[in-house]
Short mmCIF file of C-alpha atoms in Angstrom, two decimals:
data_model
loop_
_atom_site.label_atom_id
_atom_site.label_comp_id
_atom_site.label_asym_id
_atom_site.label_seq_id
_atom_site.Cartn_x
_atom_site.Cartn_y
_atom_site.Cartn_z
CA MET A 1 195.92 191.67 -46.01
CA ASP A 2 192.04 192.25 -47.81
CA ASP A 3 189.31 190.66 -48.78
CA GLU A 4 190.51 191.13 -52.82
CA LEU A 5 193.83 189.49 -51.86
CA PHE A 6 192.23 186.89 -49.76
CA GLU A 7 190.16 185.67 -52.61
CA SER A 8 193.18 185.84 -55.11
CA LEU A 9 194.86 183.61 -53.47
CA LEU A 10 191.90 180.91 -52.94
CA TYR A 11 192.10 180.50 -56.46
CA GLN A 12 195.90 179.65 -56.58
CA GLU A 13 197.32 176.15 -56.34
CA GLU A 14 199.74 175.59 -53.36
CA SER A 15 203.25 176.39 -54.15
CA ALA A 16 206.89 178.11 -52.79
CA TYR A 17 204.49 180.99 -51.42
CA LEU A 18 200.94 179.57 -50.55
CA ASP A 19 199.90 176.70 -48.58
CA PHE A 20 196.32 175.60 -47.04
CA LYS A 21 195.75 174.02 -43.57
CA ARG A 22 191.89 172.95 -43.26
CA ASP A 23 192.65 172.83 -39.14
CA GLN A 24 194.83 174.78 -36.55
CA TYR A 25 198.25 173.88 -35.59
CA PRO A 26 198.51 171.97 -32.62
CA PHE A 27 199.77 174.15 -30.23
CA ASP A 28 198.65 174.98 -26.46
CA LYS A 29 199.22 171.70 -24.57
CA ALA A 30 200.66 170.17 -27.79
CA THR A 31 203.80 167.52 -27.80
CA ASP A 32 206.86 168.65 -29.08
CA LYS A 33 206.15 166.56 -32.03
CA GLN A 34 203.11 168.17 -32.66
CA LYS A 35 204.46 171.44 -32.40
CA SER A 36 207.53 171.00 -34.53
CA LYS A 37 205.03 170.56 -37.69
CA LEU A 38 204.30 174.55 -37.45
CA LEU A 39 208.15 175.32 -37.04
CA LYS A 40 209.18 173.05 -40.08
CA ASP A 41 206.71 174.59 -42.36
CA LEU A 42 208.06 178.19 -41.12
CA LEU A 43 211.45 177.31 -41.90
CA ALA A 44 210.59 175.89 -45.06
CA PHE A 45 208.78 178.99 -46.40
CA ALA A 46 211.67 181.26 -45.10
CA ASN A 47 214.28 179.39 -46.90
CA SER A 48 212.07 179.31 -50.37
CA TRP A 49 213.27 180.70 -53.37
CA ARG A 50 210.38 183.75 -54.26
CA ARG A 51 210.08 187.37 -54.56
CA ALA A 52 206.89 187.99 -52.66
CA ASP A 53 205.42 187.21 -49.15
CA ALA A 54 204.53 183.65 -48.46
CA TYR A 55 201.12 182.78 -46.93
CA ILE A 56 199.87 179.91 -45.27
CA LEU A 57 195.88 180.13 -44.79
CA ILE A 58 194.27 178.20 -41.90
CA GLY A 59 190.78 177.31 -41.97
CA VAL A 60 191.04 176.66 -45.64
CA GLU A 61 190.48 173.24 -47.26
CA GLU A 62 192.58 172.93 -50.70
CA VAL A 63 190.54 172.66 -53.78
CA ARG A 64 192.93 171.58 -56.66
CA GLY A 65 192.11 173.31 -59.99
CA GLY A 66 189.43 175.45 -58.62
CA ARG A 67 188.34 177.96 -55.35
CA SER A 68 189.75 176.61 -52.21
CA LYS A 69 187.01 176.28 -49.51
CA VAL A 70 186.98 178.38 -46.34
CA VAL A 71 185.98 176.26 -43.51
CA GLY A 72 186.72 178.35 -40.84
CA LEU A 73 188.38 178.13 -37.36
CA GLN A 74 187.13 177.73 -33.95
CA GLU A 75 190.15 179.09 -32.15
CA HIS A 76 193.52 181.43 -32.92
CA LEU A 77 197.03 180.88 -32.06
CA LEU A 78 198.37 184.07 -30.31
CA ASN A 79 201.13 185.76 -32.08
CA ARG A 80 203.45 186.46 -29.21
CA ASN A 81 203.32 183.11 -27.92
CA LEU A 82 204.15 181.88 -31.46
CA GLN A 83 207.16 184.35 -31.67
CA GLN A 84 208.61 183.46 -28.22
CA PHE A 85 208.59 179.71 -29.56
CA VAL A 86 210.12 180.15 -32.81
CA SER A 87 212.82 182.44 -31.99
CA SER A 88 213.72 180.33 -29.26
CA LYS A 89 214.65 177.73 -31.80
CA THR A 90 216.00 178.98 -34.68
CA ASN A 91 219.70 180.14 -35.74
CA ARG A 92 218.47 183.64 -36.47
CA PRO A 93 215.23 185.47 -35.54
CA LEU A 94 212.53 184.23 -38.33
CA GLU A 95 210.20 186.99 -39.34
CA PHE A 96 206.40 185.99 -39.42
CA ASP A 97 203.11 187.28 -38.14
CA TYR A 98 200.02 185.39 -37.21
CA LEU A 99 196.78 187.27 -38.21
CA PRO A 100 193.42 186.30 -37.15
CA TYR A 101 191.34 187.15 -40.00
CA ASN A 102 187.42 187.68 -40.68
CA PHE A 103 186.06 186.23 -43.96
CA HIS A 104 182.81 186.59 -45.00
CA ASP A 105 181.59 185.86 -41.26
CA LEU A 106 184.29 183.03 -40.95
CA GLN A 107 187.44 183.25 -39.12
CA VAL A 108 190.63 182.40 -40.67
CA GLY A 109 194.30 182.47 -39.58
CA ILE A 110 196.86 183.51 -41.93
CA LEU A 111 200.49 183.08 -41.40
CA ARG A 112 202.79 185.55 -43.28
CA ILE A 113 206.17 184.86 -43.82
CA PRO A 114 207.78 187.74 -45.74
CA LEU A 115 211.59 187.77 -47.58
CA GLN A 116 214.32 187.78 -45.30
CA GLU A 117 218.25 186.48 -44.73
CA ARG A 118 218.72 182.82 -45.31
CA PRO A 119 219.23 180.08 -44.63
CA LEU A 120 217.32 179.19 -41.41
CA PHE A 121 217.82 176.09 -39.54
CA LEU A 122 217.70 174.61 -35.86
CA PRO A 123 221.10 174.25 -34.23
CA LYS A 124 219.63 171.73 -32.10
CA SER A 125 216.69 169.07 -33.07
CA TYR A 126 213.12 169.74 -31.80
CA GLY A 127 210.22 166.95 -32.50
CA LYS A 128 210.49 165.98 -35.99
CA VAL A 129 212.81 168.91 -37.32
CA GLU A 130 216.24 167.68 -37.26
CA ALA A 131 219.54 169.99 -36.40
CA ASN A 132 221.56 171.73 -38.75
CA LYS A 133 219.02 170.73 -42.00
CA VAL A 134 217.91 173.50 -44.23
CA TYR A 135 214.13 172.98 -45.06
CA ILE A 136 212.90 174.39 -47.99
CA ARG A 137 209.76 174.58 -49.99
CA ARG A 138 209.65 173.60 -53.15
CA SER A 139 206.54 173.91 -55.40
CA ASP A 140 203.95 172.35 -53.10
CA ALA A 141 206.20 169.87 -51.13
CA THR A 142 208.83 170.37 -48.32
CA GLY A 143 212.59 169.18 -49.00
CA ILE A 144 216.19 169.58 -47.78
CA ALA A 145 218.15 172.46 -49.51
CA ASN A 146 221.27 170.83 -51.13
CA PRO A 147 224.61 172.40 -50.53
CA ASP A 148 224.46 174.51 -53.53
CA GLU A 149 221.34 175.85 -52.95
CA ILE A 150 222.44 176.83 -49.37
CA ALA A 151 225.23 178.52 -50.89
CA ARG A 152 223.42 180.53 -53.10
CA MET A 153 221.29 181.83 -49.91
CA GLY A 154 221.58 185.27 -48.53
CA ILE A 155 219.95 188.44 -48.24
CA SER A 156 222.09 189.64 -50.89
CA HIS A 157 220.69 187.31 -53.36
CA VAL A 158 216.81 188.17 -52.45
CA ARG A 159 217.69 191.89 -52.90
CA GLU A 160 219.27 191.35 -55.97
CA GLY A 161 216.18 189.36 -57.09
CA LEU A 162 213.59 191.94 -55.92
CA THR A 163 215.37 194.68 -58.52
CA GLU A 164 214.07 192.21 -61.37
CA GLN A 165 210.08 191.95 -61.64
CA PRO A 166 207.85 191.55 -64.38
CA THR A 167 206.09 194.47 -65.28
CA LEU A 168 202.25 193.45 -65.85
CA GLU A 169 200.30 196.05 -68.11
CA LEU A 170 196.61 195.13 -68.21
CA GLN A 171 193.54 196.41 -70.23
CA PHE A 172 190.09 195.57 -71.64
CA ALA A 173 190.06 193.81 -75.12
CA ASP A 174 187.85 192.39 -77.74
CA VAL A 175 189.55 188.98 -77.36
CA GLU A 176 187.10 187.40 -80.09
CA ASN A 177 188.68 189.94 -82.86
CA ARG A 178 192.37 190.48 -80.88
CA VAL A 179 191.47 194.14 -80.51
CA LEU A 180 192.82 196.02 -77.54
CA LEU A 181 190.23 198.32 -75.83
CA GLY A 182 192.31 200.38 -73.45
CA GLN A 183 191.52 201.08 -69.63
CA ASN A 184 188.78 203.60 -69.90
CA LEU A 185 186.00 202.29 -72.31
CA LYS A 186 182.93 203.93 -73.22
CA LEU A 187 179.81 201.60 -74.24
CA HIS A 188 176.24 201.85 -75.20
CA SER A 189 173.04 200.06 -73.94
CA SER A 190 169.90 199.76 -75.89
CA ILE A 191 166.56 199.53 -73.72
CA LEU A 192 164.35 197.64 -76.05
CA THR A 193 160.57 198.39 -75.77
CA LEU A 194 158.32 195.47 -77.21
CA PRO A 195 155.10 195.73 -78.08
CA MET A 196 152.12 193.30 -76.77
CA MET A 197 153.44 189.89 -78.12
CA GLU A 198 149.97 189.37 -79.98
CA GLU A 199 151.18 191.93 -82.16
CA ILE A 200 153.93 190.10 -83.40
CA PRO A 201 152.87 187.97 -86.24
CA LEU A 202 153.32 184.17 -85.62
CA PHE A 203 155.97 182.38 -87.54
CA TYR A 204 154.99 179.92 -90.70
CA SER A 205 157.41 178.44 -92.87
CA GLU A 206 157.00 177.54 -96.36
CA TYR A 207 156.95 173.67 -95.54
CA ALA A 208 154.34 174.40 -92.40
CA ASN A 209 152.30 171.61 -94.11
CA ILE A 210 154.93 168.79 -93.22
CA ALA A 211 156.76 170.74 -90.58
CA PHE A 212 157.36 169.01 -87.55
CA GLY A 213 157.93 170.88 -84.22
CA GLU A 214 157.72 174.20 -85.90
CA ASN A 215 158.02 176.95 -83.51
CA ARG A 216 155.18 179.45 -84.19
CA ASN A 217 156.52 181.92 -81.20
CA TYR A 218 159.81 182.22 -83.23
CA TYR A 219 159.35 185.67 -84.12
CA ARG A 220 158.49 186.73 -80.79
CA ASP A 221 161.37 184.71 -79.40
CA ILE A 222 163.43 186.70 -81.42
CA ALA A 223 162.22 190.18 -80.15
CA ILE A 224 162.62 188.69 -76.62
CA TYR A 225 166.22 187.71 -77.24
CA LEU A 226 166.78 191.16 -78.89
CA LYS A 227 165.52 192.73 -75.69
CA GLU A 228 168.00 190.94 -73.58
CA THR A 229 171.22 191.12 -75.84
CA LYS A 230 170.68 194.87 -76.89
CA LEU A 231 171.66 195.69 -73.84
CA LEU A 232 174.75 193.79 -73.55
CA ASN A 233 178.63 194.65 -74.65
CA SER A 234 180.92 191.98 -74.61
CA ILE A 235 184.54 192.26 -72.79
CA GLY A 236 187.64 190.17 -72.08
CA SER A 237 191.07 190.96 -70.86
CA HIS A 238 194.48 191.54 -72.20
CA VAL A 239 197.58 191.28 -69.94
CA LYS A 240 201.20 191.93 -71.19
CA ASN A 241 204.67 191.63 -69.58
CA ALA A 242 206.53 194.66 -70.53
CA GLY A 243 209.19 193.55 -67.78
CA LYS A 244 212.49 191.32 -68.64
CA ILE A 245 211.90 188.55 -66.64
CA LEU A 246 208.66 185.79 -66.71
CA ALA A 247 205.89 186.68 -64.68
CA GLU A 248 204.94 183.35 -62.69
CA ASN A 249 201.47 182.04 -62.20
CA VAL A 250 199.62 185.64 -62.93
CA PHE A 251 196.24 185.73 -61.63
CA ILE A 252 193.81 188.75 -61.87
CA SER A 253 190.56 189.98 -60.07
CA MET A 254 188.33 192.65 -61.29
CA SER A 255 185.92 193.78 -58.68
CA ILE A 256 183.04 196.18 -58.72
CA PRO A 257 179.98 197.06 -56.66
CA LYS A 258 176.45 195.36 -57.10
CA HIS A 259 173.89 198.03 -58.76
CA SER A 260 170.36 197.65 -59.55
CA GLU A 261 170.66 199.41 -62.93
CA LEU A 262 173.76 197.34 -63.89
CA VAL A 263 173.87 193.85 -65.57
CA LEU A 264 177.06 191.64 -65.49
CA ILE A 265 176.96 188.09 -66.88
CA SER A 266 179.40 185.34 -68.28
CA GLU A 267 179.15 183.92 -71.53
CA GLU A 268 177.29 180.82 -69.87
CA GLU A 269 174.36 182.91 -69.13
CA TYR A 270 174.43 184.79 -72.59
CA PRO A 271 170.91 184.07 -74.05
CA ASP A 272 170.92 181.27 -76.99
CA THR A 273 169.81 182.28 -80.23
CA PRO A 274 166.21 181.57 -81.14
CA SER A 275 165.00 178.73 -83.40
CA THR A 276 162.37 177.97 -85.58
CA SER A 277 162.25 174.36 -84.21
CA ARG A 278 160.42 173.95 -80.86
CA PHE A 279 162.57 170.80 -80.07
CA HIS A 280 166.00 172.77 -80.79
CA VAL A 281 169.03 172.37 -78.90
CA PRO A 282 171.09 175.14 -78.40
CA THR A 283 173.68 175.42 -80.85
CA GLY A 284 176.16 177.60 -78.87
CA ILE A 285 179.24 176.58 -77.12
CA PRO A 286 178.58 173.88 -74.61
CA LEU A 287 179.16 175.31 -70.88
CA LEU A 288 181.99 172.58 -70.56
CA ALA A 289 184.02 173.58 -73.39
CA ARG A 290 182.86 177.59 -72.39
CA GLN A 291 184.61 177.16 -69.24
CA GLY A 292 187.95 178.97 -69.76
CA ASN A 293 190.36 181.15 -67.47
CA LEU A 294 187.47 183.80 -66.96
CA SER A 295 184.75 183.18 -64.25
CA LEU A 296 182.47 185.23 -62.25
CA HIS A 297 181.40 185.25 -58.78
CA GLU A 298 179.14 187.31 -56.41
CA HIS A 299 180.54 187.93 -52.72
CA HIS A 300 178.20 190.07 -50.61
CA ASN A 301 177.59 193.43 -52.35
CA ARG A 302 180.18 192.88 -54.94
CA LEU A 303 180.49 191.14 -57.99
CA SER A 304 184.27 189.73 -59.09
CA ILE A 305 185.71 188.56 -62.44
CA GLU A 306 188.35 186.44 -61.71
CA ILE A 307 190.92 185.29 -64.50
CA ASN A 308 194.17 182.89 -64.28
CA VAL A 309 196.60 183.75 -66.78
CA GLY A 310 199.32 181.62 -65.90
CA ASN A 311 202.80 182.10 -66.70
CA ILE A 312 203.82 185.15 -69.32
CA GLN A 313 207.28 185.09 -70.88
CA PRO A 314 209.06 188.49 -70.94
CA GLY A 315 207.22 190.51 -73.76
CA ALA A 316 204.84 188.12 -74.31
CA GLU A 317 201.11 188.85 -73.83
CA ALA A 318 197.92 186.79 -72.72
CA TRP A 319 194.41 187.13 -73.51
CA SER A 320 191.41 185.72 -71.64
CA ASP A 321 189.86 182.96 -73.41
CA SER A 322 186.56 184.00 -72.78
CA SER A 323 184.61 187.25 -72.35
CA PHE A 324 181.72 188.57 -69.91
CA TYR A 325 178.94 190.90 -70.89
CA ILE A 326 178.08 194.40 -68.98
CA GLY A 327 175.30 196.69 -69.95
CA ALA A 328 173.12 199.26 -67.82
CA ARG A 329 169.55 200.20 -67.68
CA LYS A 330 170.47 204.12 -66.90
CA ASN A 331 173.88 206.04 -67.51
CA HIS A 332 176.36 204.60 -65.51
CA ILE A 333 179.97 204.78 -65.10
CA VAL A 334 181.69 201.44 -63.33
CA THR A 335 185.16 201.56 -61.54
CA PHE A 336 186.67 198.00 -61.90
CA GLU A 337 189.12 197.61 -58.85
CA THR A 338 191.63 195.05 -60.07
CA THR A 339 194.49 193.23 -58.26
CA THR A 340 197.01 191.41 -60.17
CA VAL A 341 199.37 188.89 -58.52
CA ALA A 342 202.38 186.89 -59.43
CA ASN A 343 204.46 184.45 -57.73
CA ASN A 344 207.18 186.79 -58.37
CA LEU A 345 205.72 190.01 -57.43
CA ALA A 346 206.58 191.61 -54.48
CA GLU A 347 203.53 192.85 -53.77
CA PRO A 348 199.96 192.73 -55.53
CA GLN A 349 199.34 195.48 -58.44
CA ARG A 350 196.54 197.68 -58.51
CA THR A 351 194.56 199.25 -61.14
CA ASN A 352 191.54 200.94 -61.62
CA LEU A 353 189.71 200.34 -65.24
CA THR A 354 186.55 202.62 -65.81
CA VAL A 355 183.59 201.71 -68.12
CA GLU A 356 181.26 204.70 -69.02
CA ILE A 357 177.70 202.92 -70.42
CA THR A 358 175.14 205.36 -72.01
CA VAL A 359 171.80 204.23 -72.18
CA SER A 360 168.95 204.57 -75.19
CA ASP A 361 165.43 203.93 -75.44
CA LYS A 362 163.97 202.18 -78.62
CA GLN A 363 160.87 201.00 -79.95
CA PHE A 364 161.21 197.28 -81.26
CA GLY A 365 160.07 197.31 -85.04
CA ARG A 366 159.99 195.07 -88.27
CA GLN A 367 163.69 196.40 -89.19
CA ASP A 368 164.88 194.97 -86.06
CA LEU A 369 163.07 191.79 -86.82
CA ASN A 370 164.66 191.99 -90.34
CA ASP A 371 167.78 192.93 -89.45
CA PHE A 372 168.24 189.77 -87.03
CA LEU A 373 166.97 187.42 -90.22
CA GLU A 374 169.64 188.83 -92.57
CA CYS A 375 172.41 188.38 -90.01
CA ASP A 376 171.28 184.77 -89.22
CA ARG A 377 170.90 183.76 -92.80
CA GLN A 378 174.60 184.78 -93.13
#
């Protein structure tokens, strides 16, 4: 487990391979009934239909439709005690491990349940867990496997399933024009130097004598807007499933180190276009409408871009439904460390994407103003 994988799990929903527990399982000095809750969850995940490790994150409060909240733990369970307890109850050894984990100075517990031989059950009832019942995790709930499911269980089926996995190909993209940009991108940032504000003329329209609320600083606002936006480049993402099976619940994380010369912002942070009216209401896409499957986050000394892709059919492709903006104040090469996970990927897929940004200085002039006005009229 590492921070990237842990962070990506926080953005996913509970499923046949993931569960969140706010509080630690009762164990030491607990009753059989209390301890059977842990046993039942381990059995259900061990028997679930999946192609990757399952995780129970303890000390994490589920947030549906968003990033689950890490609340932390006061105490950990001992892995060896758990192993002895579980192995004494099941029909065959149940493979799992308990890992204490520090995430941003908060302690959490991670139960990892790998793929293994099935079915697993208790020959003798214990607490709330009934004897000879095959508990199974389906989506975000636990149920009892039916005879057909039990008949199809077995290590040979697990291994056979692992030979078929989605093949995900990730690259940068211009999502507005649906253009693929590759994995190694060259961009340019302009450092626009402005004159003193009083050197930029005030704005007067031909209807100045009747205009109400006219923005006299319109031209100066344009200069500031151009200074901010000439630095930036728009980038989105594109992922293709080149495999022969469905990619289930795909999630992508792109992470870069913070740098004083680097600018990385979301669509929500992009400057609004200047207006001739002092009472202008921004005409850009409203915040709620712009929220899509791509979001930016800051974690200590790193910045991350999180993209919830969902399912991708074999041979199909998925574009992020929004972009992020990147620029630099000095020549800079940025390496995006990407992690792609899916329910049916045996392990996270890691790829490095690079962006090389060259920077030039430019003096703001009348032509910049004219070009903006001409473009705005169109």
